[in-house]
mmCIF file of C-alpha atoms in Angstrom:
data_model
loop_
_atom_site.group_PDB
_atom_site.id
_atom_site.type_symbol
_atom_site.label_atom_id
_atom_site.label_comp_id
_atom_site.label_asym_id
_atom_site.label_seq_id
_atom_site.Cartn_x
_atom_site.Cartn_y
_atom_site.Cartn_z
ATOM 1 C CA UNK A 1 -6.182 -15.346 -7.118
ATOM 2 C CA UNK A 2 -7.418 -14.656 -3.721
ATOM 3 C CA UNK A 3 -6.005 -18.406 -2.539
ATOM 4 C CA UNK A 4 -3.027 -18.339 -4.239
ATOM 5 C CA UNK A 5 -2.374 -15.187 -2.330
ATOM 6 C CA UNK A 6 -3.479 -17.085 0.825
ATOM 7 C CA UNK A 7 -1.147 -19.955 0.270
ATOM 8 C CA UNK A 8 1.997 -17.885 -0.455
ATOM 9 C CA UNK A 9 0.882 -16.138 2.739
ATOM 10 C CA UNK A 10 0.708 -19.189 4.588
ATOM 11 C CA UNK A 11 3.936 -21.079 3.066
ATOM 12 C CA UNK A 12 6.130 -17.601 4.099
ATOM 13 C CA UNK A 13 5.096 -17.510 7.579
ATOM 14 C CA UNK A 14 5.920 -21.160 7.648
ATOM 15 C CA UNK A 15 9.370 -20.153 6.820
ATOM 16 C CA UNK A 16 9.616 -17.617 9.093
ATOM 17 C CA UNK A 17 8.303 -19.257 11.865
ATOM 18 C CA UNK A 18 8.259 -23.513 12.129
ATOM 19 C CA UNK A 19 10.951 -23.758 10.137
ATOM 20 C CA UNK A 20 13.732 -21.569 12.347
ATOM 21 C CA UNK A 21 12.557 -23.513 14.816
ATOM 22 C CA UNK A 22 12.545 -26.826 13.366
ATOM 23 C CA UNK A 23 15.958 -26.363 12.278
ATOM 24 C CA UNK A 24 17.194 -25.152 15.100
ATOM 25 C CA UNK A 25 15.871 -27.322 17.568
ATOM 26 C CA UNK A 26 16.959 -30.244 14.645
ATOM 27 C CA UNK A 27 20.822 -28.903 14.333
ATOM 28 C CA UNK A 28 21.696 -27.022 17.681
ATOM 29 C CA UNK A 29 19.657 -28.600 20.698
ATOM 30 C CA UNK A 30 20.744 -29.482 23.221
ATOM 31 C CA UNK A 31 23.073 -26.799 23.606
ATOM 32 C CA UNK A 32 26.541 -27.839 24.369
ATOM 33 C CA UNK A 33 28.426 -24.885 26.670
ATOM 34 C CA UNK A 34 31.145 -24.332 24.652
ATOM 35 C CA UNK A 35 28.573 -22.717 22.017
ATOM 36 C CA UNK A 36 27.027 -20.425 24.471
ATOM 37 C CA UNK A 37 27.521 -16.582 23.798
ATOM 38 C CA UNK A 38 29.681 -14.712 25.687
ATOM 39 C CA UNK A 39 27.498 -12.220 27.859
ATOM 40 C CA UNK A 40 27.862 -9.178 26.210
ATOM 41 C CA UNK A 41 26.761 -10.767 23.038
ATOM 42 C CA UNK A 42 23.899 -12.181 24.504
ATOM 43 C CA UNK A 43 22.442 -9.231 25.578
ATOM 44 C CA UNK A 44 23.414 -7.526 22.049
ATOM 45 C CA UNK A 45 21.279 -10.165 20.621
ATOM 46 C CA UNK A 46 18.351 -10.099 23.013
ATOM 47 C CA UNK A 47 18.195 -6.295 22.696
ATOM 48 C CA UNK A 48 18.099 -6.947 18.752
ATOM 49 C CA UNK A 49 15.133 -9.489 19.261
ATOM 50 C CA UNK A 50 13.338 -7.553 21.362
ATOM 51 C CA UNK A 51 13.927 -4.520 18.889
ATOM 52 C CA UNK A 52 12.782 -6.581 15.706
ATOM 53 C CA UNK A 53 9.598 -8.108 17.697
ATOM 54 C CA UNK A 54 8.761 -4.368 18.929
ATOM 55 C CA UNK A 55 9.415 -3.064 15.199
ATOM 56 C CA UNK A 56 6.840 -5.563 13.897
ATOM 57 C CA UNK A 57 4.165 -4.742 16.468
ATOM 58 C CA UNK A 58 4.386 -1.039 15.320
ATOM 59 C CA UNK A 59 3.789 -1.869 12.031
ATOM 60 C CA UNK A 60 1.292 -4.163 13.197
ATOM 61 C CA UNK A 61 -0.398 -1.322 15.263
ATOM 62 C CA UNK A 62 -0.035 1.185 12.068
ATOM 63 C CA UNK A 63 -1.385 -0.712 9.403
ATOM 64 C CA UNK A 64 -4.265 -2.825 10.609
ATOM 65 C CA UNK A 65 -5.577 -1.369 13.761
ATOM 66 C CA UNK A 66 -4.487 2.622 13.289
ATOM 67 C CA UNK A 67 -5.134 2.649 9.694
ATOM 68 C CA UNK A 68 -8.638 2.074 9.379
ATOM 69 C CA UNK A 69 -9.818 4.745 12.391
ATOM 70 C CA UNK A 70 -7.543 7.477 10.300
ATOM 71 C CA UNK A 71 -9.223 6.818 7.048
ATOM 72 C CA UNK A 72 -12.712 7.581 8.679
ATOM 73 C CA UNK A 73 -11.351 10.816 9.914
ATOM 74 C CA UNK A 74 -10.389 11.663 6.984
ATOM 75 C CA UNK A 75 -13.515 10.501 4.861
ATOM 76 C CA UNK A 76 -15.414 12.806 7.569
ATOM 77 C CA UNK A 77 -13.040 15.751 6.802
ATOM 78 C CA UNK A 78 -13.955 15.547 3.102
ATOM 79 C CA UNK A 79 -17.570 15.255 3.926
ATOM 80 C CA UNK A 80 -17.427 18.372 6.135
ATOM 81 C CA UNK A 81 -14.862 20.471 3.865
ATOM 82 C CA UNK A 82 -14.543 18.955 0.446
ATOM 83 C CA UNK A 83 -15.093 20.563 -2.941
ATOM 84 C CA UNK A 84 -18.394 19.543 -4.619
ATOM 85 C CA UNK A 85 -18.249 18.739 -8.407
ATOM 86 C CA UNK A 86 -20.743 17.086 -10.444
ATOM 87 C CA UNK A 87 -19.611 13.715 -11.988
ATOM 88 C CA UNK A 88 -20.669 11.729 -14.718
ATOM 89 C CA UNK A 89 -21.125 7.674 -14.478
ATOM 90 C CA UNK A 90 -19.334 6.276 -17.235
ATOM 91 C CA UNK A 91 -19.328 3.072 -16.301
ATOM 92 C CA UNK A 92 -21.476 1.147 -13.936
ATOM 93 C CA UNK A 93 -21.339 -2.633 -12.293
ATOM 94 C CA UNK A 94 -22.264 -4.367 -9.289
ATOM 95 C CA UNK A 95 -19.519 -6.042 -7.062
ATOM 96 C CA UNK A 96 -21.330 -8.789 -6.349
ATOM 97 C CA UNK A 97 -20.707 -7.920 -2.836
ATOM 98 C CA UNK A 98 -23.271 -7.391 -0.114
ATOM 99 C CA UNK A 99 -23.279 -5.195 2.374
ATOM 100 C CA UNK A 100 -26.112 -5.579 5.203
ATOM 101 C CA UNK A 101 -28.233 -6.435 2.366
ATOM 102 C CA UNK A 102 -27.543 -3.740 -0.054
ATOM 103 C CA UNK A 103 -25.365 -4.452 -3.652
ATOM 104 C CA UNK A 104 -22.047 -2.613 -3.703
ATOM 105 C CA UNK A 105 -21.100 -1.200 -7.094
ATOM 106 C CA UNK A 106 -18.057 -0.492 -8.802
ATOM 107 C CA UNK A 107 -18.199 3.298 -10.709
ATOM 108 C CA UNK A 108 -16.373 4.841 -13.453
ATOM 109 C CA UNK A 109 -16.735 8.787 -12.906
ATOM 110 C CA UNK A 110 -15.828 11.529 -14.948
ATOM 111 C CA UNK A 111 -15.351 15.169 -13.584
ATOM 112 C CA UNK A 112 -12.859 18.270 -13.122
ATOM 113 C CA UNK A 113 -10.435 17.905 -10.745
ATOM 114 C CA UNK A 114 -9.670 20.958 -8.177
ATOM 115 C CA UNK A 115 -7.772 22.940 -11.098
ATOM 116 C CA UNK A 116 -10.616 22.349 -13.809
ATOM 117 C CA UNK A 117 -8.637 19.864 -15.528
ATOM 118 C CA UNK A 118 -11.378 16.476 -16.613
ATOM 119 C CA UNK A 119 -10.222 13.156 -15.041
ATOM 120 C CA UNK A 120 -11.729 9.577 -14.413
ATOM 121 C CA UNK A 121 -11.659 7.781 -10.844
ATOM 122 C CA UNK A 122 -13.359 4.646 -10.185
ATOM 123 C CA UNK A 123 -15.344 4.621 -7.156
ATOM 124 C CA UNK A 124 -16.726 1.645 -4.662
ATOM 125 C CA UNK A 125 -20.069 2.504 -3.083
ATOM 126 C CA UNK A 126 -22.813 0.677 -1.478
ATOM 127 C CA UNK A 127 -26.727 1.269 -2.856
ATOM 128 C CA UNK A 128 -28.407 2.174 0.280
ATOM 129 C CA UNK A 129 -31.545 3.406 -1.706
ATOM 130 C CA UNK A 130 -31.999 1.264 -4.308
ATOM 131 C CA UNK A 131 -35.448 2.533 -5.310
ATOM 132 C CA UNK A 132 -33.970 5.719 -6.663
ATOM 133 C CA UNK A 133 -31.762 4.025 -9.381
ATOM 134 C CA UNK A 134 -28.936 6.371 -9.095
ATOM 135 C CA UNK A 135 -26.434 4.610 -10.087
ATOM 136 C CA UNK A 136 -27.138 4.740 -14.533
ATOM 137 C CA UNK A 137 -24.258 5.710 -17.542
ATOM 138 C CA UNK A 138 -24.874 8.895 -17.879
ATOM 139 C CA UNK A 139 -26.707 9.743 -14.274
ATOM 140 C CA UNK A 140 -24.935 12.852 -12.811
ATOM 141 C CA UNK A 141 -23.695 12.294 -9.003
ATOM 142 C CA UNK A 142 -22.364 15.363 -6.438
ATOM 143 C CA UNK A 143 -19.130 14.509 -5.141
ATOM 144 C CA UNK A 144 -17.051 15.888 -2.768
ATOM 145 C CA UNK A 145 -13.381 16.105 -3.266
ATOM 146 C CA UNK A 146 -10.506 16.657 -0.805
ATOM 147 C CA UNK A 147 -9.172 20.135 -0.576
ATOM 148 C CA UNK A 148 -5.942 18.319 0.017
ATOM 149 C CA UNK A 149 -5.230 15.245 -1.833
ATOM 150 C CA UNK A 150 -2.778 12.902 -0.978
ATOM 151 C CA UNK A 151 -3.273 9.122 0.097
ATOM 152 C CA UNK A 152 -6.848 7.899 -1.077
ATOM 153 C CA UNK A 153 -9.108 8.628 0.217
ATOM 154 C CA UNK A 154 -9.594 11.400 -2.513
ATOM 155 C CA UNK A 155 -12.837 11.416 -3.262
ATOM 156 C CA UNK A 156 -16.496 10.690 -1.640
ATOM 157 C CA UNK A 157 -19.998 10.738 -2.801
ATOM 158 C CA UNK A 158 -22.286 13.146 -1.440
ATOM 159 C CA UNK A 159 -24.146 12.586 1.489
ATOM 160 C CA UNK A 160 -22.179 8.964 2.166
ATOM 161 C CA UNK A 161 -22.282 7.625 5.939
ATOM 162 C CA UNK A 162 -19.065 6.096 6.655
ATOM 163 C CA UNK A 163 -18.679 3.333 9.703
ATOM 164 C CA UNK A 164 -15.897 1.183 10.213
ATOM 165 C CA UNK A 165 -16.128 -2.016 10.811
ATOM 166 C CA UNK A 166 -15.654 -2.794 14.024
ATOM 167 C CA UNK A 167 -15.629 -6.525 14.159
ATOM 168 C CA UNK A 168 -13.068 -6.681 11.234
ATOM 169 C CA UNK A 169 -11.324 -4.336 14.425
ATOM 170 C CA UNK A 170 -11.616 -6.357 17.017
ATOM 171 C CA UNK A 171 -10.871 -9.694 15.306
ATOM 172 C CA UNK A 172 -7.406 -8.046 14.268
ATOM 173 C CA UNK A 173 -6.929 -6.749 17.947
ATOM 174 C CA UNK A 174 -7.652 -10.016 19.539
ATOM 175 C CA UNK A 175 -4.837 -11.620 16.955
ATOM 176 C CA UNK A 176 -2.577 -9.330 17.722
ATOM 177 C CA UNK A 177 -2.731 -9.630 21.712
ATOM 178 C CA UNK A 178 -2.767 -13.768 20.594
ATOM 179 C CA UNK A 179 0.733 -12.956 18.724
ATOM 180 C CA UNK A 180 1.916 -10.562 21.530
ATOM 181 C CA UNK A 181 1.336 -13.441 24.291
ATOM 182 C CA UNK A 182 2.876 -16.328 21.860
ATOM 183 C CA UNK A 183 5.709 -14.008 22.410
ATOM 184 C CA UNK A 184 6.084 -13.333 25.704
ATOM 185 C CA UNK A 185 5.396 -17.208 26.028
ATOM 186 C CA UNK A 186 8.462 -18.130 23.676
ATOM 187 C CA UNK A 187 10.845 -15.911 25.481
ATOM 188 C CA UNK A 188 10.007 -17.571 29.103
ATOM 189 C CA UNK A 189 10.207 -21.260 28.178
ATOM 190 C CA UNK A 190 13.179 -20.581 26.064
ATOM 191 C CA UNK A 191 14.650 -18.834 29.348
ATOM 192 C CA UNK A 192 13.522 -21.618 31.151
ATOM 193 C CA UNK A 193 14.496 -24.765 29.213
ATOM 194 C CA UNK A 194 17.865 -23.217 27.955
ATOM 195 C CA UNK A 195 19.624 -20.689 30.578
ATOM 196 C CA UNK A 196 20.965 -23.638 32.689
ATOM 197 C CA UNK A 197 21.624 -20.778 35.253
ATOM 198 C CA UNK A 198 23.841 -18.656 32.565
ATOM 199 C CA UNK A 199 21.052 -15.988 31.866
ATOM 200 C CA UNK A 200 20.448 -15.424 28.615
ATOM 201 C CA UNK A 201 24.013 -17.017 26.890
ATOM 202 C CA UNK A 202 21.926 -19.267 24.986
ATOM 203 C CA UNK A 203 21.126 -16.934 22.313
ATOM 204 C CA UNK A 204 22.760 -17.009 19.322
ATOM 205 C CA UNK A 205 22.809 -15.667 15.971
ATOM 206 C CA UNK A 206 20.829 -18.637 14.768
ATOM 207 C CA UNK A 207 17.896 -18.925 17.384
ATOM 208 C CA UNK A 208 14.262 -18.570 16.818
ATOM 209 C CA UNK A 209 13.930 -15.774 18.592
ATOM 210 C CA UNK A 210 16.165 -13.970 16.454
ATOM 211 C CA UNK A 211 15.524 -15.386 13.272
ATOM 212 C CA UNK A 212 11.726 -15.036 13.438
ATOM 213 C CA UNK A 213 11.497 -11.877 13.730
ATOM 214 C CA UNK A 214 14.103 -10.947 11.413
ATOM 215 C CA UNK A 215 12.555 -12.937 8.610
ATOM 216 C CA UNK A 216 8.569 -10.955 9.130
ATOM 217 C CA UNK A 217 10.718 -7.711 9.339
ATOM 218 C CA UNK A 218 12.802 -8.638 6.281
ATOM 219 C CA UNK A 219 9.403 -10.268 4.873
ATOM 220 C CA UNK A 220 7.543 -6.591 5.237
ATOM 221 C CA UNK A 221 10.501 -4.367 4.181
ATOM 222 C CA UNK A 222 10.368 -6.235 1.032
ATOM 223 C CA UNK A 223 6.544 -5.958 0.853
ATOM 224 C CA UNK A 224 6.754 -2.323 1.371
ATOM 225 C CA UNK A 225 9.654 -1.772 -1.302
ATOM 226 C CA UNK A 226 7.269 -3.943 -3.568
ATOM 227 C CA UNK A 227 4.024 -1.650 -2.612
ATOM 228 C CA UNK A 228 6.518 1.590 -3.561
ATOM 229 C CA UNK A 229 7.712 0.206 -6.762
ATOM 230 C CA UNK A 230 4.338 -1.163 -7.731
ATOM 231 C CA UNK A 231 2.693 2.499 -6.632
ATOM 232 C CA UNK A 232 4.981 4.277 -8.391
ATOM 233 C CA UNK A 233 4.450 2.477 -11.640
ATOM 234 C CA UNK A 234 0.750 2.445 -11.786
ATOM 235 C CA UNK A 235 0.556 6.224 -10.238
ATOM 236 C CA UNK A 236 -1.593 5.798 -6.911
ATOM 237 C CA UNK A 237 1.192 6.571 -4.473
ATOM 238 C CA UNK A 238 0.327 9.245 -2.107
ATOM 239 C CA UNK A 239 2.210 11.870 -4.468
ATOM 240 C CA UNK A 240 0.618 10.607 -7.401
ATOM 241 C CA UNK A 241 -2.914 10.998 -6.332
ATOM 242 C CA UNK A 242 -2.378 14.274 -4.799
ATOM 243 C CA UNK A 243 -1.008 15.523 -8.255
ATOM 244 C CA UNK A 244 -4.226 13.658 -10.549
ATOM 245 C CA UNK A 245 -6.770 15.583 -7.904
ATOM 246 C CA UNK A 246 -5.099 19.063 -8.341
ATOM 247 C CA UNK A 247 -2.826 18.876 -11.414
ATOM 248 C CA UNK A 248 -3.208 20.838 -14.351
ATOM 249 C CA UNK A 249 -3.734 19.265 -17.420
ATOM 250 C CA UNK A 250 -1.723 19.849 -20.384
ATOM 251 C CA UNK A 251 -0.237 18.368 -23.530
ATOM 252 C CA UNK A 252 3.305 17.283 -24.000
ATOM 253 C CA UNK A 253 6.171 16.779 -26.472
ATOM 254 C CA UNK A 254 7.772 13.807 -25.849
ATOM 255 C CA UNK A 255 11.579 14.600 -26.983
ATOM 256 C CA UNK A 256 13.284 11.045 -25.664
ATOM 257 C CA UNK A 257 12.690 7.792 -24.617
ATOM 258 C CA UNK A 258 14.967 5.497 -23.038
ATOM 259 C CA UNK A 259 15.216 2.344 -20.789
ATOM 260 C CA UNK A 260 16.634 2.473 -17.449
ATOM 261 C CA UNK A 261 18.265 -0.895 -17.277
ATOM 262 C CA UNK A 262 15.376 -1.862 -14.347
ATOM 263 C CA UNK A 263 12.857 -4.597 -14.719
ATOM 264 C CA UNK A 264 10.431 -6.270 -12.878
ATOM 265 C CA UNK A 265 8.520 -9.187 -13.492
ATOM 266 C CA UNK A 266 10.367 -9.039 -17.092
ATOM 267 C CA UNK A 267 8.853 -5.494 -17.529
ATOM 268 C CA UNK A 268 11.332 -2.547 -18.439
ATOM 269 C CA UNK A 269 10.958 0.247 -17.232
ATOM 270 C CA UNK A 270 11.070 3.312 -19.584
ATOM 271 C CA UNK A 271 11.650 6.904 -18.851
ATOM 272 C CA UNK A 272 9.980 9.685 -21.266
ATOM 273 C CA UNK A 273 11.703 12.887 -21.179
ATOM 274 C CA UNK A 274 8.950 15.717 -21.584
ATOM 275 C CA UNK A 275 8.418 19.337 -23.076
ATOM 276 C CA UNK A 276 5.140 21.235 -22.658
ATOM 277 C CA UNK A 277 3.586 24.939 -22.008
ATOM 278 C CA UNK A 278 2.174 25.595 -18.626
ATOM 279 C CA UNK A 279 -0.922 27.819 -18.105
ATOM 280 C CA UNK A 280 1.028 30.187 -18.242
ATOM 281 C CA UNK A 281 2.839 29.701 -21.370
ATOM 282 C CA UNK A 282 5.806 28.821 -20.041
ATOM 283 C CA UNK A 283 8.469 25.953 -21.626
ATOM 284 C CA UNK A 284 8.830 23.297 -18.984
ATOM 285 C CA UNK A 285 10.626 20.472 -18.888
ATOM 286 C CA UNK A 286 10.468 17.119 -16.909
ATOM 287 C CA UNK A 287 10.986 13.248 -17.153
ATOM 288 C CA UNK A 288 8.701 10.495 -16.071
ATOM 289 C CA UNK A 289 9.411 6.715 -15.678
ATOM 290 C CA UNK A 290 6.835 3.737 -15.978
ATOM 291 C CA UNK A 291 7.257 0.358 -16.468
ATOM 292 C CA UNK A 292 5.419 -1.314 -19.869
ATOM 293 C CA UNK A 293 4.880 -4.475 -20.866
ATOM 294 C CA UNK A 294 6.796 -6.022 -23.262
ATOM 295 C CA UNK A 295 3.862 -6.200 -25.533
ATOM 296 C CA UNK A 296 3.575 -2.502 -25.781
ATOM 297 C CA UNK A 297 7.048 -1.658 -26.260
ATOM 298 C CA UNK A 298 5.879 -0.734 -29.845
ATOM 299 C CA UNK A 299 3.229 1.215 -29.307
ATOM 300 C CA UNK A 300 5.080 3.493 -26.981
ATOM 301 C CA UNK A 301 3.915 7.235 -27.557
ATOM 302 C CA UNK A 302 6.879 9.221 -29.078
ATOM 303 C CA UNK A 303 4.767 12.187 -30.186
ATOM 304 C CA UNK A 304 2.203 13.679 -28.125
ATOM 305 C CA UNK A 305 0.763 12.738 -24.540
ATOM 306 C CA UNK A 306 -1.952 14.156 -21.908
ATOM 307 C CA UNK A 307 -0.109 15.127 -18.652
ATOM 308 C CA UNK A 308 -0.945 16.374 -15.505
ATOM 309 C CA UNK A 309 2.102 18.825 -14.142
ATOM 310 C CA UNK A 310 1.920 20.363 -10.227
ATOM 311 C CA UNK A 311 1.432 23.873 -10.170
ATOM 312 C CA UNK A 312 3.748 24.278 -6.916
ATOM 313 C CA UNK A 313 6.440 22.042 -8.962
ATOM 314 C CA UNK A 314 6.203 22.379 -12.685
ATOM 315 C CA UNK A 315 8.990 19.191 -12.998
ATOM 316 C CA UNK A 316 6.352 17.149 -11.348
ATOM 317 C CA UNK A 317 4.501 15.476 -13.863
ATOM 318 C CA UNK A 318 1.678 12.551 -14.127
ATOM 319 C CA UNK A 319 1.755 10.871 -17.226
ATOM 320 C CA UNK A 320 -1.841 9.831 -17.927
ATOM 321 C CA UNK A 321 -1.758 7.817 -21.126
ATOM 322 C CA UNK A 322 1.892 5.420 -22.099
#
């Protein structure tokens, strides 16, 4: 799985990068001067590269290099302020993984949540003290979770030392002041090689340094719209874990079920109208869609199901069983 994911990786930047260029430098070089861009245009479409290139290095900058240093803050801030709970090891294995020479294991925990209701997260920790054998079905484990949930993560074990990893850092730093020179290098030879003395009337709508960087931005708005759609239908968006740390749990009525004309990957999704009593013993109502596999279509629940419903927002609701 891991090198298929490589090779697709590799075979789209080859289409957003070689290829542009390839064809371009295949169909439309030289230049003749009746295709140049009028000025104006020209300087429309280098604002719009530099724009897209910019765009990409603020992602760039947000996910791999920014997001890491946040996520230690907030481990810390869970550390220092989180809820303890006691949790239960349901299920126990080792990764396989080794981290400076201690086995990383894969947990199954079971405790209450921050409004008493019982749920299950799976947790990834490393064994630093492997003589005590903590980590048994059934052993109990403190845990600390965040007083305010929301992107993972949610949950920490007691008494955990966080560190980043700083060469994982630096080697993504490095690459991205490699892909910030590349760059700057692209846009001086193509100045060089193509203004003829007419500034910049060489650009056009089909030139590399136009194309390129609209394919990577069109490349991650479609990753991102993928990441939503795939959060949303297994539930560990941001809003979905902050409702499965402090939802209340309850059971529902399902009253309809329908399809909502979307698929994906041949998958429909299906949207469950709801009825249930809130602590309080009122009669709410709310609707939840998820997307099931053909396979189950039959077995979808059409009497009773577990939910978890936000006390601030009683029509938000986390289906926990479909």
């Amino acid at each position: 799985m891991k090198a298929y994911l490589w090779f697709l990786g590799a075979l789209m930047l080859f289409f957003a990068l070689p290829f542009p260029c390839l064809l371009y430098f295949g169909t439309s070089w030289p230049l003749e001067a009746g295709d140049r861009s009028a000025p104006w245009l020209a300087l429309a479409l280098l604002a719009t590269s530099l724009t897209l290139w910019l765009v990409l290095l603020y992602a760039f900058l947000h996910c791999l290099l920014l997001a890491p240093p946040r996520a230690l803050q907030r481990v810390r801030g869970i550390l220092a302020d989180g809820t303890p709970r006691n949790a239960r090891i349901e299920q126990a294995e080792q990764t396989g993984v080794q981290v400076r020479g201690f086995a990383q294991w894969r947990l199954q925990l079971a405790f209450d949540n921050l409004s008493g209701t019982p749920i299950t997260e799976t947790l990834v920790v490393v064994d630093s003290k492997p003589q005590l054998q903590r980590f048994t079905v059934g052993s109990q484990l403190e845990v600390l979770l965040s007083p305010t949930p929301g992107p993972a993560p949610n949950l920490m074990l007691a008494g955990s030392q966080p560190e980043l990893d700083r060469a994982s850092l630096w080697r993504r730093g490095i690459g991205g002041l490699i892909g910030i020179v590349v760059v700057a290098a692209a846009y001086v030879m193509a100045y060089r090689l193509q203004s003829d003395g007419l500034g910049w009337t060489f650009l056009g709508f089909g030139h590399p340094l136009l194309v390129c960087p609209l394919v990577l931005c069109g490349y991650l708005i479609g990753l991102r719209l993928l990441a939503r759609l795939l959060a949303g239908t297994l539930q560990i968006d941001a809003r979905g874990e902050a409702l499965k740390y402090r939802g209340i749990g309850a059971e529902a009525q399902v009253l309809d079920v329908r399809q909502t004309g979307t698929y994906v990957n041949e998958q429909p999704q299906v949207e469950f109208k709801l009825e249930y009593l809130d602590r309080e013993g009122n009669v709410q109502q709310a609707s939840v869609r998820r997307f099931v596999a053909l396979l189950e279509l039959a077995n979808i629940p059409r009497g009773q199901v577990d939910i978890l419903y936000d006390p601030d927002d009683r029509r938000s609701v986390r289906m926990e069983h479909a």
